[in-house]
Structure formats: structure tokens, C-alpha cells
Short mmCIF file of C-alpha atoms and ligand atoms in Angstrom, two decimals:
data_model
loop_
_atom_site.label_atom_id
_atom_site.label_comp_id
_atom_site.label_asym_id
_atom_site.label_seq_id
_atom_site.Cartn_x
_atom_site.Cartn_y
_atom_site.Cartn_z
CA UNK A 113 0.00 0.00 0.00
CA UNK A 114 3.12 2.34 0.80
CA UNK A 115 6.63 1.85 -0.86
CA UNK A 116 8.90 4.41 0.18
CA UNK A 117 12.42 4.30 -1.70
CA UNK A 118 15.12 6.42 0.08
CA UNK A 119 12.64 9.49 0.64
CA UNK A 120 14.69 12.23 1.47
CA UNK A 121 12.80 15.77 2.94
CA UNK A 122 14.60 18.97 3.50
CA UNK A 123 12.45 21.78 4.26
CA UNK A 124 15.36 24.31 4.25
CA UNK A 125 19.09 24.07 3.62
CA UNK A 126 20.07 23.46 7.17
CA UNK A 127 18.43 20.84 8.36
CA UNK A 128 16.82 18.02 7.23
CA UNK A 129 13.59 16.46 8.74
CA UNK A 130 13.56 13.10 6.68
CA UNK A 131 17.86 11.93 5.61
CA UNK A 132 17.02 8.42 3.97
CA UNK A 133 13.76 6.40 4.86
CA UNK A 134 12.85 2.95 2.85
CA UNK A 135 10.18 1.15 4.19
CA UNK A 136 6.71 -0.81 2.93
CA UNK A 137 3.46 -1.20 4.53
CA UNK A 138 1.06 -4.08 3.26
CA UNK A 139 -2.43 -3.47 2.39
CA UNK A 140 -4.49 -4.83 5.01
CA UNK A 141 -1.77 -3.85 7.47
CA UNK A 142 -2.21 -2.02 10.58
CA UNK A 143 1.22 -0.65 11.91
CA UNK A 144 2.78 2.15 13.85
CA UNK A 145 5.52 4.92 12.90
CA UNK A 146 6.82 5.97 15.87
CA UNK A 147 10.34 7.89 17.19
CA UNK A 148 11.17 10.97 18.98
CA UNK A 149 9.92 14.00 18.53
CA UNK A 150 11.33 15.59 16.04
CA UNK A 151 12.22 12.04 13.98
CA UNK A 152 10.25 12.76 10.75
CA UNK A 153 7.12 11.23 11.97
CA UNK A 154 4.87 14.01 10.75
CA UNK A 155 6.78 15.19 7.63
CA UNK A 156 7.03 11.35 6.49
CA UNK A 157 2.66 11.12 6.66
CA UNK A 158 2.34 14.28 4.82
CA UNK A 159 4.58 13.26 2.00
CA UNK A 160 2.16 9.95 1.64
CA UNK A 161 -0.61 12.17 1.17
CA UNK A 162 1.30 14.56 -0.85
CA UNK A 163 1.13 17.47 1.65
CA UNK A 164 4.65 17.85 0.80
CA UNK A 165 7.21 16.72 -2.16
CA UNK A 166 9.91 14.86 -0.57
CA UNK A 167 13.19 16.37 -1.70
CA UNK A 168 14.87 12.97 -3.36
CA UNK A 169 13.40 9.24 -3.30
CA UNK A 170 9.46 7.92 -4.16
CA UNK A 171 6.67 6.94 -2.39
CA UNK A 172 4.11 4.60 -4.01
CA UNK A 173 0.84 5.06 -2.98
CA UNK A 174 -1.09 1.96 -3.88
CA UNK A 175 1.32 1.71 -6.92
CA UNK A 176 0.76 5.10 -7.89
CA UNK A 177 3.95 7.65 -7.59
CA UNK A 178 2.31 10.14 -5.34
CA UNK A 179 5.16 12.06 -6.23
CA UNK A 180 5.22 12.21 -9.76
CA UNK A 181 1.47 12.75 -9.48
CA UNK A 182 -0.22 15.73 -11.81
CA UNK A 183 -1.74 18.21 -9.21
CA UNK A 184 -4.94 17.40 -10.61
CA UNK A 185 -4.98 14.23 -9.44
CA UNK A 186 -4.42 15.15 -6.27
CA UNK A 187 -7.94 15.39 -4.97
CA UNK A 188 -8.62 11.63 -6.21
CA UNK A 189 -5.64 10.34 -3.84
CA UNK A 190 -7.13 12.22 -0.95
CA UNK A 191 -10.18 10.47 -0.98
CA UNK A 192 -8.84 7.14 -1.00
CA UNK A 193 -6.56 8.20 2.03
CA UNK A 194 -8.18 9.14 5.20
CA UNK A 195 -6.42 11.33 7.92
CA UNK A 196 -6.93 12.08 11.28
CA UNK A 197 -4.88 14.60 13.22
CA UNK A 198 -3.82 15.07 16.99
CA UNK A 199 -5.81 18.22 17.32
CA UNK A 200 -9.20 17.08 15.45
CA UNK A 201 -9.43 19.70 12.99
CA UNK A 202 -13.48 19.92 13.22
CA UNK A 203 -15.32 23.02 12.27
CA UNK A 204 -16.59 24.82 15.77
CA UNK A 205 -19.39 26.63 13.59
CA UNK A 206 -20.69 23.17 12.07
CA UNK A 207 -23.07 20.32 13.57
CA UNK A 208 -21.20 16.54 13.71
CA UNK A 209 -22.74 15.53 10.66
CA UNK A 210 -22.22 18.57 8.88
CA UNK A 211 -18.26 18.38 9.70
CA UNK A 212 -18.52 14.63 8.32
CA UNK A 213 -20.75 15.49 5.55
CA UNK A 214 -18.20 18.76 4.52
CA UNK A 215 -16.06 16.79 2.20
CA UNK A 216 -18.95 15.18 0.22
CA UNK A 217 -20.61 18.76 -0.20
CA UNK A 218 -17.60 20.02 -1.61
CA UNK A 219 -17.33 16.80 -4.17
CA UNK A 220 -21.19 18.13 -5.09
CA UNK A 221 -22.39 14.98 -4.20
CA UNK A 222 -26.62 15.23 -3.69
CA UNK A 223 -27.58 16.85 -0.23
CA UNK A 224 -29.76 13.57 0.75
CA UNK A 225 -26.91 10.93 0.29
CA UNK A 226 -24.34 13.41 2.09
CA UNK A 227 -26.83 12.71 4.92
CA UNK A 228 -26.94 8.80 4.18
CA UNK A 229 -23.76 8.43 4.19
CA UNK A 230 -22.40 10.94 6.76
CA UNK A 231 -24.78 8.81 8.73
CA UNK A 232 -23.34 5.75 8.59
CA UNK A 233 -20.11 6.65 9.18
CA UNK A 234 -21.00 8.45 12.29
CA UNK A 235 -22.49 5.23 13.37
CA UNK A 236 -19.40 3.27 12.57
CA UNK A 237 -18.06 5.57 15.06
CA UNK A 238 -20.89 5.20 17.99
CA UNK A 239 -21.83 8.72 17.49
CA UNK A 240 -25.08 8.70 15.29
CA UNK A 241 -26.51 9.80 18.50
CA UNK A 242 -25.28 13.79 18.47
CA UNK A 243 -25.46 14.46 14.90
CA UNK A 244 -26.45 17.93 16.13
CA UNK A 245 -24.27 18.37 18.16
CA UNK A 246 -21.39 20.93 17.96
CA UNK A 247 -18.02 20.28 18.34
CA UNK A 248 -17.01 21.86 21.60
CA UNK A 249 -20.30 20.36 23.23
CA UNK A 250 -18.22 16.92 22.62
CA UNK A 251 -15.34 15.26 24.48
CA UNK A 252 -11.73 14.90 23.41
CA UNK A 253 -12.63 11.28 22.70
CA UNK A 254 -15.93 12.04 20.88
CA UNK A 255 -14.24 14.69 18.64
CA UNK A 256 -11.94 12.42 17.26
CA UNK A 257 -14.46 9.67 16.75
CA UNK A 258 -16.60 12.85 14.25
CA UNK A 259 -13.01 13.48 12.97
CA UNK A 260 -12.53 9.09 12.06
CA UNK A 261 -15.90 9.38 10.79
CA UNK A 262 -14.94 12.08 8.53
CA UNK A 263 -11.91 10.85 7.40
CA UNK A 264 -13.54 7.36 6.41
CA UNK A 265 -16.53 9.13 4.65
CA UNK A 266 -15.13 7.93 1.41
CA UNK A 267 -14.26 4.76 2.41
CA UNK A 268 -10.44 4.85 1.73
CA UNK A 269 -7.81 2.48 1.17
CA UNK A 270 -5.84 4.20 3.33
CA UNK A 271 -5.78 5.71 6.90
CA UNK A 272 -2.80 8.15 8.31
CA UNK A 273 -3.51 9.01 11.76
CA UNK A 274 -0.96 11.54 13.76
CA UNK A 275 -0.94 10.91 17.16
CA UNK A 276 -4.02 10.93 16.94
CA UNK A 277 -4.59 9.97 20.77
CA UNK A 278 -1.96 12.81 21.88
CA UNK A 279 -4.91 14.80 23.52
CA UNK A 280 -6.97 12.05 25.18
CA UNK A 281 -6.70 10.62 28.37
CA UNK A 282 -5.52 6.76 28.68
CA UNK A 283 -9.56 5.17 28.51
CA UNK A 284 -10.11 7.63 25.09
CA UNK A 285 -6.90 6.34 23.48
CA UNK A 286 -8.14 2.67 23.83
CA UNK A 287 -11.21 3.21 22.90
CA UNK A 288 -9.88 5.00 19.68
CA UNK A 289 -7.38 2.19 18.94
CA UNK A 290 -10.05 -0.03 18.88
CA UNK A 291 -11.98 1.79 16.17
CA UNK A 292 -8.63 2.09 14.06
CA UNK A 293 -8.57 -1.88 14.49
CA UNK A 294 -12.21 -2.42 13.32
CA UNK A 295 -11.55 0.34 10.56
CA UNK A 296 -8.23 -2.14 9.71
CA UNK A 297 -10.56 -5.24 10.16
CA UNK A 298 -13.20 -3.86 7.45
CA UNK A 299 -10.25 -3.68 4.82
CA UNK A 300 -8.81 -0.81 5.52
CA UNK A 301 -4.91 -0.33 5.44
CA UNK A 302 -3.58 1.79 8.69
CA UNK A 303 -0.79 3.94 10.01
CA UNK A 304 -1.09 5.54 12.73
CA UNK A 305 2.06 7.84 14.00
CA UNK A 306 2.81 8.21 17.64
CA UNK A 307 5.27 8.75 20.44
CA UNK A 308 3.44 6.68 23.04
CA UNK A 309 5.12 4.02 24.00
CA UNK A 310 2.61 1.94 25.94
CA UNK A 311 -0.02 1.62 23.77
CA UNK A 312 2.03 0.05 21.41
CA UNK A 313 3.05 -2.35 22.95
CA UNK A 314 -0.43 -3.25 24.07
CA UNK A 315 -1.70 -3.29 20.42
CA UNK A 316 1.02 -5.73 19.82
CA UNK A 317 1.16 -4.68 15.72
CA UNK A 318 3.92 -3.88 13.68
CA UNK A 319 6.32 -1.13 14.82
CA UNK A 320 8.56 1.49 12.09
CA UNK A 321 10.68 3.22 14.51
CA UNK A 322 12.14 6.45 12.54
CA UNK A 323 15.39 8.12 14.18
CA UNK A 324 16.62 11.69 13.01
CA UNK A 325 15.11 10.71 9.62
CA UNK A 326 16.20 7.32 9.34
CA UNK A 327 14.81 4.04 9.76
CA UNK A 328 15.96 2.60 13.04
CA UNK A 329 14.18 -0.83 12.73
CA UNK A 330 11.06 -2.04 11.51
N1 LIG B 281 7.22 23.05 7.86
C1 LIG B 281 8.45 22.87 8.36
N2 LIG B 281 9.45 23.74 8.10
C2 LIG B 281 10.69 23.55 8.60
N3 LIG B 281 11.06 22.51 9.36
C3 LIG B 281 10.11 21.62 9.67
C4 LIG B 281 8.76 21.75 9.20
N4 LIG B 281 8.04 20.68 9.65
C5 LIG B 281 8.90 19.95 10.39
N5 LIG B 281 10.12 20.49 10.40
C6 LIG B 281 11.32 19.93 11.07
O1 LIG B 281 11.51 18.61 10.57
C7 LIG B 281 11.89 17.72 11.61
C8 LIG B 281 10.90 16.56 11.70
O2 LIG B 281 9.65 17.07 12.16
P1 LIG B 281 8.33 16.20 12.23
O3 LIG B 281 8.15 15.50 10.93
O4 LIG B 281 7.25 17.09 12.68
O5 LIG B 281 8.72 15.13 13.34
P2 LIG B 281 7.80 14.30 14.35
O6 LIG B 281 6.42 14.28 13.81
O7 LIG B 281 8.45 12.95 14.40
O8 LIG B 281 7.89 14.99 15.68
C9 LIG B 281 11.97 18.56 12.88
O9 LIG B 281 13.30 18.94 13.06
C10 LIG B 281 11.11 19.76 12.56
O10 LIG B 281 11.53 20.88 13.26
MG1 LIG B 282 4.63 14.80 14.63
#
């Protein structure tokens, strides 16, 4: 699902945030990029959804060379990846299902089956219950449930999540993990970036460690 061939990312002539990463992650898989702060964790994620152009090597999204990719067929590759950030993203002004729904409305798809649809994912989620609700009227944990549910609206290959449990408290995070495990169950491929140590090791799945830019083992 992602080949990465010596991807290389320099933002400016100083420093560089990615030196020489290779790694591949199987569709169907469900593994974790993790490393210090600072290791490349971020910068690697957006390159895979072409937030950024890494600076020398590929990446092969679902055999396609994400980086070699036209820019207008850039909107196609973000709906089959899904991604889910530490700090939600939601909009404060918008209901749950309108947040969900959002990305559908902009891809002018019919009002009634943006509701279908943002429907059912907010029920994959366990949240078809505050549809109405706004944002800020929600949990941490709830907010990034609306934020899973938006990012698997389109029902993508492929879901990045960055530390995506970085603002929840230790009950949240598990509960989270287990959605990303029946999203990865359902078909979908997932990697999820994170510092935290523990929860790893209790989801027992593959582990990418990344070290100033480098793969330290995988
Ligand atoms: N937009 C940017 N401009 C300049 N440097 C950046 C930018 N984003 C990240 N960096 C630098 O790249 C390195 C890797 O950052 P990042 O990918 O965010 O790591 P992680 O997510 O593992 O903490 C860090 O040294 C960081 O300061
Ligand atoms: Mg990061």
C-alpha cells in the first residue's frame, strides 16, 4: 500500500527532517511509525498524502507515484486516504454531521446521500446519537471519533492518523485504537504515528521506529 524508496525531505538548507527512509506497509496492514519527537514522523505522513514533495526518493501510494502525481490528481488520492490529526481539525461553527458530511458537499455529491452516508459513518463511530451536536459540546474522545468518521466518509484504502490519541486521556486512546482496528478489520490499510510508548506495545502490531530521519528498525 506504501513503498517508500530512500525518501529524502529537507524543508530548508540546514536541516533536514527526513535523511534516507525505505520502508513498505502491506495493504491490510495495521502498523505504527513511531520515534522521537522531532524524527520525521509528521513530515514522512504528509509526503504519503502529498502534503509535501519529498526532496529525493518515491513513495508509491497503492502503486501510484504520489510524487510524480499531476496536481490534478491530487484530490482523487485524498479520498482514498483518510487522515486524522492530533488536534481534530473539526469546524466549531458546524453540527457533527455537517463536519462529516463537509467533504462530500464540496465533491457536489446530492444533499440527501451526504446525509446517508455521513450517517453511517458516524455510526461506525458510535456517534449517530449527536449528529447535532457541535463540536465543543463533545469530548476529546468524541471529537476524534466525528473526525474518524470524517476521514472514512469515502471509504479509503488508506488511513494516516498523527498521534491521533496525543490529547486524550488513557480510557479515550483505547477506545480509539479499537476503532482504528475495526476500521483495519473492514479492509482498511492503517498507520497511525505516535510517540506513546505503551499503547504500542499493548496493540502488539507492527512497529517502524524512525530516528533523526532514518529508519531505526522495523
Ligand atoms: N514546515 C516545516 N518547516 C521547517 N522545518 C520543519 C517543518 N516541519 C517539520 N520540520 C522539522 O523537521 C523535523 C521533523 O519534524 P516532524 O516530521 O514534525 O517530526 P515528528 O512528527 O516525528 O515529531 C523537525 O526537526 C522539525 O523541526
Ligand atoms: Mg509529529
Amino acid at each position: 500500500m506504501i513503498q517508500a524508496f530512500h525518501v529524502a525531505k529537507q524543508y530548508d538548507r540546514e536541516s533536514s527532517a527526513l535523511a534516507d527512509v525505505t520502508l513498505h506497509v502491506k495493504k491490510g496492514e495495521f502498523c505504527f511509525l513511531t520515534g522521537p519527537s522531532g524524527a520525521g514522523k509528521t513530515t514522512f505522513l504528509k509526503l504519503v498524502f502529498r502534503e509535501e514533495i519529498p526532496s529525493a526518493g518515491q513513495i508509491l501510494v497503492a502503486g501510484r507515484n504520489v510524487t510524480a502525481i499531476p496536481e490534478a490528481q491530487i484530490p482523487e488520492l485524498r479520498r482514498q486516504v483518510g487522515v486524522v490529526f492530533q488536534d481534530f481539525k473539526l469546524l466549531k461553527r458546524r453540527t457533527v454531521l455537517e463536519n462529516v458530511a463537509f467533504v462530500l458537499r464540496i465533491l457536489g455529491v446530492p444533499a440527501k446521500e451526504q446525509k446517508r452516508r455521513a450517517f453511517a459513518a458516524l455510526k461506525a463511530v458510535g456517534l449517530h446519537h449527536k449528529l447535532h451536536a457541535f463540536p465543543l459540546q463533545l469530548s476529546g474522545g468524541e471529537q476524534q471519533r466525528v473526525a474518524i468518521a470524517r476521514a472514512l466518509i469515502n471509504e479509503p484504502m488508506l488511513l494516516l492518523a498523527d498521534e491521533p490519541t496525543g490529547n486524550l486521556d488513557p480510557e479515550m486512546a483505547s477506545e480509539i485504537m479499537k476503532l482504528f482496528e475495526e476500521v483495519n478489520a473492514r479492509g482498511t490499510t492503517v498507520l497511525v504515528a505516535t510517540h506513546d510508548r505503551e499503547m504500542i506495545q499493548r496493540m502488539g502490531r507492527r512497529v517502524i521506529t524512525i530516528e533523526r530521519g532514518r529508519v531505526a528498525s522495523q
